[in-house]
Amino acid sequence: MPQLRIALAQVNTCVGDLDGNADTVVTWTRKAAEAGAHVALFPEMALTGYPVEDLALRLSFSDAARRTLESLAERLVTAGCADVAVFVGYLDRDDAGPRNAAAVLYQGAVVARQFKHFLPNYGVFDEYRIFKPGNELDVVRLHGLDIGMVICEDIWQDGGPIAALGAAGVDLVLVPNASPYERNKDDQRLPLVAGRAREAGAPLAYVNWVGGQDELVFDGDSMVVDATGNVLARAPQFVEHLLVLDLDLPAGDGHKSGEVLGFDVRRVTLSDRPLPAWPPMPAPPIAPPLPELEEVWSALVTGLRDYTRKNGFASAVLALSGGIDSALVAALAVDALGPDAVYAVSMPSDYSSEHSRTDAAQLAQRTGLHYSVQPIADMVRVFVEQLGLTGLAEENVQARCRGVALMALSNSAGHLVLATGNKSELAVGYSTIYGDAVGGFAPIKDVSKTMVWALARWRNVAAAERGEVPPIPENSITKPPSAELRPGQLDTDTLPDYLLLDDVLDDYVEGDRGYADLLAAGFDPALVERVLRMVDAAEYKRRQYPPGTKISLKAFGRDRRLPITNAWRERSVIPS
Amino acid sequence: MPQLRIALAQVNTCVGDLDGNADTVVTWTRKAAEAGAHVALFPEMALTGYPVEDLALRLSFSDAARRTLESLAERLVTAGCADVAVFVGYLDRDDAGPRNAAAVLYQGAVVARQFKHFLPNYGVFDEYRIFKPGNELDVVRLHGLDIGMVICEDIWQDGGPIAALGAAGVDLVLVPNASPYERNKDDQRLPLVAGRAREAGAPLAYVNWVGGQDELVFDGDSMVVDATGNVLARAPQFVEHLLVLDLDLPAGDGHKSGEVLGFDVRRVTLSDRPLPAWPPMPAPPIAPPLPELEEVWSALVTGLRDYTRKNGFASAVLALSGGIDSALVAALAVDALGPDAVYAVSMPSDYSSEHSRTDAAQLAQRTGLHYSVQPIADMVRVFVEQLGLTGLAEENVQARCRGVALMALSNSAGHLVLATGNKSELAVGYSTIYGDAVGGFAPIKDVSKTMVWALARWRNVAAAERGEVPPIPENSITKPPSAELRPGQLDTDTLPDYLLLDDVLDDYVEGDRGYADLLAAGFDPALVERVLRMVDAAEYKRRQYPPGTKISLKAFGRDRRLPITNAWRERSVIPS
């Protein structure tokens, strides 16, 4: 028979919106209460949004966050949720500095609060910069059951607070998270969560944020495992969801407090008496993780939708070239915002092929987005003639006239401009700064060219399977890629075949492998030399590129911080 | 009588250029040897350049840095410097991870090496991300004198390795630094260095990097103080310099090794016997710190020159509007690169005033830079007519046509494009993204508008004092600022008076003060509200702005990391 009903609130809150986020906590706690839950668990820093970055350092913000938490405790009583123990992440601050904190709200008061122990300071994370680590573990006794909590990174590092909770003795561990999506990360989460549950000797409930915040997207994937690591429930990815389940928790004994394995374990008793028995609810479904391409697609849609919505845009505009990149971005935008909120412009030049226009028009027809044509020949001509441009300067002026036109349309109508470059281009600098690189957001910035094709094919198949028109014209997928900035130009004039290029980039950018390693991996030395030179030389362009959704282990941006002024070149001859 | 002659090599090395930097160490050690020095001290990570950012994490780079250090030890012998003990910063790596390290090279070998203890992870620094801290202190006995070393941040934090060296007993402390320039930082350095010398109970030699690296510039300001904190020698700022002096070092006794105050003190004896007496050399001059405006000017010139040179550009191009910002950038560029390497373009539109052209032309004449005129009316007209633009969209198209033209000139001739925006504009978003914001480098990005005027006046006075023509036309300094994107437009149509604006910005951006604090400081609530909204809303523009030299405590960029998607607004009513 169950002893406790818990609800994991996989919600989408917004950075900085303290009032709105508090409303979200009230709304979802009420849902939890209506479902009969005794505990509601919210993500890491649900009240402030995540990551708040240097806002954590601003006193006015941390003060407001603390006050919002306290008023939230009272609001929950008014909302009829006094008897639900609400575990919620927030920003705290004490004499030591700002804290990544989680609190327990119960019957109108903040009854427990503790701080994150391990502060991630790698990849996209800068938490050592903005937080001080905590050493306390507050274990709350509710209905005779001892509930401990740790925060996100605390379960990713060995020798941490979970071991201390296990040694101290707890009946249940709750873990609020803000764990950004990366391809294949969900494959790591379940074994990790299962292992920590075994380490704690107790069931573990893991709740993760869902939604987009600048370059990060959170996939949810909240789950509950039992003390042996078996999955009891798992929430679907990329949607807000309340995961409610009954837990059968045999109360342990011999519970320690005080110093345990270097942590300060504190006990707070809310209620000692076990609940009367009730008939267990049916177990909630265990949502399987999405297949890879569908998962990536969902991440990209979520990231684009939330950037648009949370920054107050009602519509987006993009340049539609007939090529695969802009076709994919258009399809993503239609899925994220609806066709009526997407404006696509074909801007043919003298070098644009006939199929550029027809493919673009066909995509517009298939998806129902707003479509217009603005030839750039007259604009380009003035620049070329007045300034006497040739070669690269002439090529770039075409891309830049498109950029100016797109921005003008954005200024006139208030659209968010979408840049359509992919990760492979961004890596080697195969784009025109202030040209095709203009935009407020770059939805496929972290998607390699080979994955662009794979996603396009997947999206078309998915449409066909649902009996819908595939959004992307087949010709956009199959034709050889070209920037069409001079007659007969092909990407392969400048770049290696994308399959090969992406392979090298994967090793150099994500793998951070050096020249010798790349040769050992079997790549041709001249190819390696050429690709690496292009990547290194394009750093300055990447710095001015718009933000876009991270889907890989290492996206350009905060994940990979390299100097622009950098004379280091990977090479064969290294001083011996 | 002196016991030791030391040489502080205040040099300019380049990030990633291991071979070139090793050459620099050899060259300057030879100079030190020729000056009779027994010790040569180089800055923090002199061999790799600083900051290397995520290059520290790349195995091929740290391996190469280690190998370069070892080959450098041998090269110094060949160069006739075997008997100079060379203290040099480099990148190391061991099982724990990458290390910010300093080594002692002597008679062809690496005889000591230790790692930085305190890793700065605030402001522009991310050292906790890329390094592991060290706990060892290598004290080298040379000619019977015990020489300890610590690295940069190690002297900025209390309770650190200096106290341990003091307790263990040393005769001299050497400190390699890479301490970026900030206004007034030199006022802090001397008292800090003096205090640490007293703490160590020994003279302290502080050597700092000079030169520019992306947004950072290093001013040198190397110095030596005696055990009571009195300055013995101080190098001039912003120039490479070898500071050589004799030190009178009474050898102490009772020297400890092993664990001292939590550090692991290791002793390495190179030579026990004191040197025979020699007649002391004349004391080197004590260079006074530069007056404030000259110091800022030197920082901006150094930052611009090194960005240009180290990134392989021979020339720069900028748009000259006749206004004060572009006039100041032109004067800086001429000082940094010489007039023959600077190309200025006046790009008048229909709304440009007559004085715009004459002031720009006059600056060209005064400085001798290359000057041309490219009216943008024809370019703008095509966009405005074809796209039917009005209002803000029409204003922005003018700025963007200038941006396209400037980039075309850069593409044609290989110039580095300079953006001319100042910090006040960047703060409130008073610039056109992809318009006046285009550029590879933004020399006055961290200079407030009020300081722009002050620098212009200072530069003209300095010219007059040297009997030269003041570079900046008086009218550019005195006329009311205008973007000239519509008839009769003035900055004050949109912005508060710059004196007031800069005052608010100083408190909000550098001070990170909240709404209540700003009101308490006496600012008008409506003004505060308006300015803060503008600053918050412009975050997206700042992300795509070019890099530029940091001169303030908190420059936009790595110093101030805020989300773009951010619903937090400083306001009067905060949840109670």
Coordinates of C-alpha atoms in Angstrom, one line a residue, chain A residues 14-19 51-55 57-61 63-64 67-68 71 119 121-130 212-215 306-307 310-311 373-379 382-383 386-390 392-393 396-397 400-409 411-412 433-434 437-441 508 512-515 517 536 540 543-547 554 558-571 573-576, chain B residues 14-19 51-55 57-61 63-64 67-68 70-71 119 121-130 212-214 306-307 310-311 373-379 382-383 386-390 392-393 396-397 400-409 411-412 433-434 437-441 508 512-515 517 536 540 543-547 554 558-571 573-576:
Chain A
C14 CA 10.9 32.3 -17.5
V15 CA 14.2 33.9 -16.4
G16 CA 13.5 37.0 -14.3
D17 CA 9.7 36.7 -14.3
L18 CA 9.3 36.3 -10.5
D19 CA 5.6 37.1 -10.4
P51 CA 20.2 30.2 -15.9
V52 CA 20.0 33.7 -14.4
E53 CA 23.7 34.4 -15.1
D54 CA 25.0 37.6 -13.5
L55 CA 21.5 38.5 -12.3
L57 CA 24.9 38.9 -8.3
R58 CA 22.5 41.8 -8.3
L59 CA 21.2 42.4 -4.8
S60 CA 17.9 43.8 -5.9
F61 CA 17.1 40.6 -7.8
D63 CA 16.2 40.2 -2.5
A64 CA 13.2 40.1 -4.7
R67 CA 10.6 37.9 -0.9
T68 CA 8.8 36.1 -3.7
S71 CA 5.0 35.4 -0.3
L119 CA 28.5 24.1 -8.8
N121 CA 31.6 25.6 -14.1
Y122 CA 32.3 23.8 -17.4
G123 CA 30.5 23.8 -20.8
V124 CA 27.8 26.4 -20.8
F125 CA 27.8 26.7 -17.0
D126 CA 29.4 29.5 -14.9
E127 CA 28.0 28.6 -11.5
Y128 CA 31.2 29.0 -9.6
R129 CA 31.2 32.6 -10.8
I130 CA 27.8 33.4 -9.4
G212 CA 13.9 27.3 -24.0
Q213 CA 16.1 30.0 -22.6
D214 CA 18.3 31.8 -25.1
E215 CA 20.7 29.1 -26.4
D306 CA 10.3 30.1 -26.6
Y307 CA 12.9 32.6 -27.8
K310 CA 9.5 35.1 -24.3
N311 CA 11.1 38.0 -26.1
V373 CA 9.6 38.1 -53.6
Q374 CA 12.0 41.0 -53.5
P375 CA 14.7 40.9 -56.2
I376 CA 17.9 42.5 -55.0
A377 CA 19.4 43.3 -58.5
D378 CA 18.8 47.0 -58.3
M379 CA 20.2 47.3 -54.8
V382 CA 24.3 50.6 -57.0
F383 CA 26.9 49.2 -54.6
Q386 CA 29.5 53.1 -57.3
L387 CA 32.2 51.2 -55.4
G388 CA 33.6 49.3 -58.4
L389 CA 33.3 45.9 -56.7
T390 CA 34.5 42.6 -58.0
L392 CA 34.5 38.4 -53.1
A393 CA 33.4 42.0 -52.4
N396 CA 29.3 39.6 -50.2
V397 CA 27.3 42.6 -51.3
R400 CA 24.4 42.0 -47.4
C401 CA 21.7 43.6 -49.5
R402 CA 19.5 40.6 -48.5
G403 CA 20.5 41.3 -44.9
V404 CA 19.5 44.9 -45.2
A405 CA 16.2 44.1 -46.9
L406 CA 15.4 41.5 -44.2
M407 CA 16.1 43.9 -41.4
A408 CA 14.1 46.6 -43.1
L409 CA 11.1 44.2 -43.3
N411 CA 11.8 47.0 -38.6
S412 CA 8.6 47.7 -40.6
I433 CA 28.9 38.5 -41.8
Y434 CA 26.0 41.1 -41.8
A437 CA 24.3 36.0 -40.8
V438 CA 21.9 38.7 -39.8
G439 CA 19.2 37.7 -37.3
G440 CA 17.8 37.8 -33.8
F441 CA 17.9 34.0 -33.6
Y508 CA 38.0 19.0 -33.9
D512 CA 38.9 19.1 -29.2
R513 CA 41.3 16.7 -30.9
G514 CA 44.7 18.0 -32.2
Y515 CA 46.4 17.5 -35.5
D517 CA 44.9 12.7 -33.3
D536 CA 40.3 28.9 -36.5
Y540 CA 35.6 36.5 -35.2
R543 CA 31.3 36.1 -32.0
Q544 CA 28.9 38.2 -33.9
Y545 CA 26.5 35.5 -34.9
P546 CA 23.0 35.4 -33.4
P547 CA 22.2 33.0 -30.6
K554 CA 29.6 21.5 -27.6
R558 CA 29.6 29.5 -24.2
D559 CA 30.6 25.9 -24.7
R560 CA 33.7 26.7 -26.6
R561 CA 35.5 29.8 -25.5
L562 CA 38.5 30.6 -27.7
P563 CA 40.4 33.8 -28.3
I564 CA 40.0 35.6 -31.6
T565 CA 43.6 36.7 -31.5
N566 CA 45.2 33.3 -31.5
A567 CA 48.4 32.3 -33.3
W568 CA 48.1 28.6 -32.3
R569 CA 47.7 26.4 -35.3
E570 CA 47.5 22.6 -35.1
R571 CA 50.2 21.3 -37.3
V573 CA 55.7 19.9 -36.7
I574 CA 55.6 20.7 -33.0
P575 CA 58.8 21.8 -31.2
S576 CA 60.4 18.6 -29.9
Chain B
C14 CA 50.9 36.6 -28.3
V15 CA 48.3 34.0 -27.4
G16 CA 49.1 30.7 -29.0
D17 CA 52.4 31.7 -30.6
L18 CA 54.6 29.2 -28.7
D19 CA 57.6 29.5 -31.0
P51 CA 44.3 34.4 -21.6
V52 CA 44.4 31.2 -23.6
E53 CA 40.8 30.4 -22.6
D54 CA 39.6 26.9 -23.7
L55 CA 42.9 26.3 -25.5
L57 CA 41.8 22.3 -22.3
R58 CA 43.2 21.1 -25.6
L59 CA 45.7 18.3 -25.0
S60 CA 47.7 19.1 -28.2
F61 CA 48.2 22.6 -27.0
D63 CA 51.6 19.1 -24.7
A64 CA 53.2 21.6 -27.1
R67 CA 57.6 20.7 -24.9
T68 CA 58.3 24.3 -25.7
E70 CA 61.7 22.2 -22.1
S71 CA 63.3 23.1 -25.4
L119 CA 42.1 30.9 -9.8
N121 CA 36.6 33.2 -11.8
Y122 CA 34.9 36.6 -11.8
G123 CA 34.8 39.6 -14.1
V124 CA 36.5 38.6 -17.4
F125 CA 38.2 35.6 -15.8
D126 CA 37.2 31.9 -16.2
E127 CA 40.2 30.2 -14.6
Y128 CA 38.3 27.8 -12.5
R129 CA 36.8 26.5 -15.7
I130 CA 40.2 25.7 -17.3
G212 CA 46.5 43.8 -26.2
Q213 CA 44.7 40.5 -26.4
D214 CA 41.2 40.8 -27.9
D306 CA 47.7 44.8 -31.1
Y307 CA 44.3 43.6 -32.3
K310 CA 48.2 40.3 -34.1
N311 CA 45.3 39.5 -36.4
V373 CA 33.6 60.4 -49.9
Q374 CA 30.9 57.9 -50.9
P375 CA 27.4 59.4 -50.8
I376 CA 24.8 56.7 -50.0
A377 CA 21.7 58.5 -51.4
D378 CA 21.5 56.2 -54.4
M379 CA 21.8 53.0 -52.4
V382 CA 16.5 51.7 -54.0
F383 CA 15.7 50.1 -50.6
Q386 CA 11.4 49.1 -53.5
L387 CA 10.4 48.1 -49.9
G388 CA 8.3 51.2 -49.2
L389 CA 10.2 52.1 -46.0
T390 CA 9.3 54.9 -43.6
L392 CA 12.7 53.8 -38.1
A393 CA 13.1 51.3 -41.0
N396 CA 18.1 52.2 -40.2
V397 CA 18.6 51.6 -43.9
R400 CA 23.0 49.8 -42.9
C401 CA 23.9 51.0 -46.4
R402 CA 27.0 52.6 -44.8
G403 CA 27.7 49.3 -43.1
V404 CA 27.5 47.4 -46.5
A405 CA 29.7 50.0 -48.2
L406 CA 32.3 49.9 -45.4
M407 CA 32.4 46.1 -45.5
A408 CA 32.7 46.2 -49.3
L409 CA 35.7 48.5 -49.0
N411 CA 36.6 43.1 -48.6
S412 CA 38.2 44.9 -51.6
I433 CA 22.7 46.7 -35.6
Y434 CA 24.5 45.7 -39.0
A437 CA 27.7 48.6 -35.4
V438 CA 29.6 46.7 -38.2
G439 CA 33.2 46.1 -37.6
G440 CA 36.0 43.8 -36.7
F441 CA 37.0 45.9 -33.7
Y508 CA 23.4 50.6 -13.1
D512 CA 24.9 46.7 -10.6
R513 CA 22.6 48.8 -8.4
G514 CA 18.8 48.3 -8.4
Y515 CA 15.9 50.6 -8.7
D517 CA 19.4 52.3 -4.8
D536 CA 17.8 45.8 -20.6
Y540 CA 20.6 41.3 -28.0
R543 CA 25.8 40.2 -28.2
Q544 CA 26.5 40.9 -31.8
Y545 CA 28.7 43.9 -31.3
P546 CA 32.4 43.6 -32.2
P547 CA 35.1 43.2 -29.5
K554 CA 32.9 46.3 -16.0
R558 CA 32.6 38.8 -20.4
D559 CA 32.4 41.2 -17.4
R560 CA 28.6 41.4 -17.5
R561 CA 26.9 38.2 -18.5
L562 CA 23.2 38.6 -18.6
P563 CA 20.5 36.6 -20.4
I564 CA 18.9 38.1 -23.5
T565 CA 15.6 36.4 -22.6
N566 CA 15.0 38.2 -19.3
A567 CA 11.7 39.3 -17.8
W568 CA 13.3 40.9 -14.8
R569 CA 12.7 44.7 -14.7
E570 CA 14.0 46.9 -11.9
R571 CA 10.9 48.7 -10.7
V573 CA 6.8 47.8 -6.8
I574 CA 8.4 44.6 -5.7
P575 CA 6.4 41.7 -4.3
S576 CA 6.3 42.4 -0.5

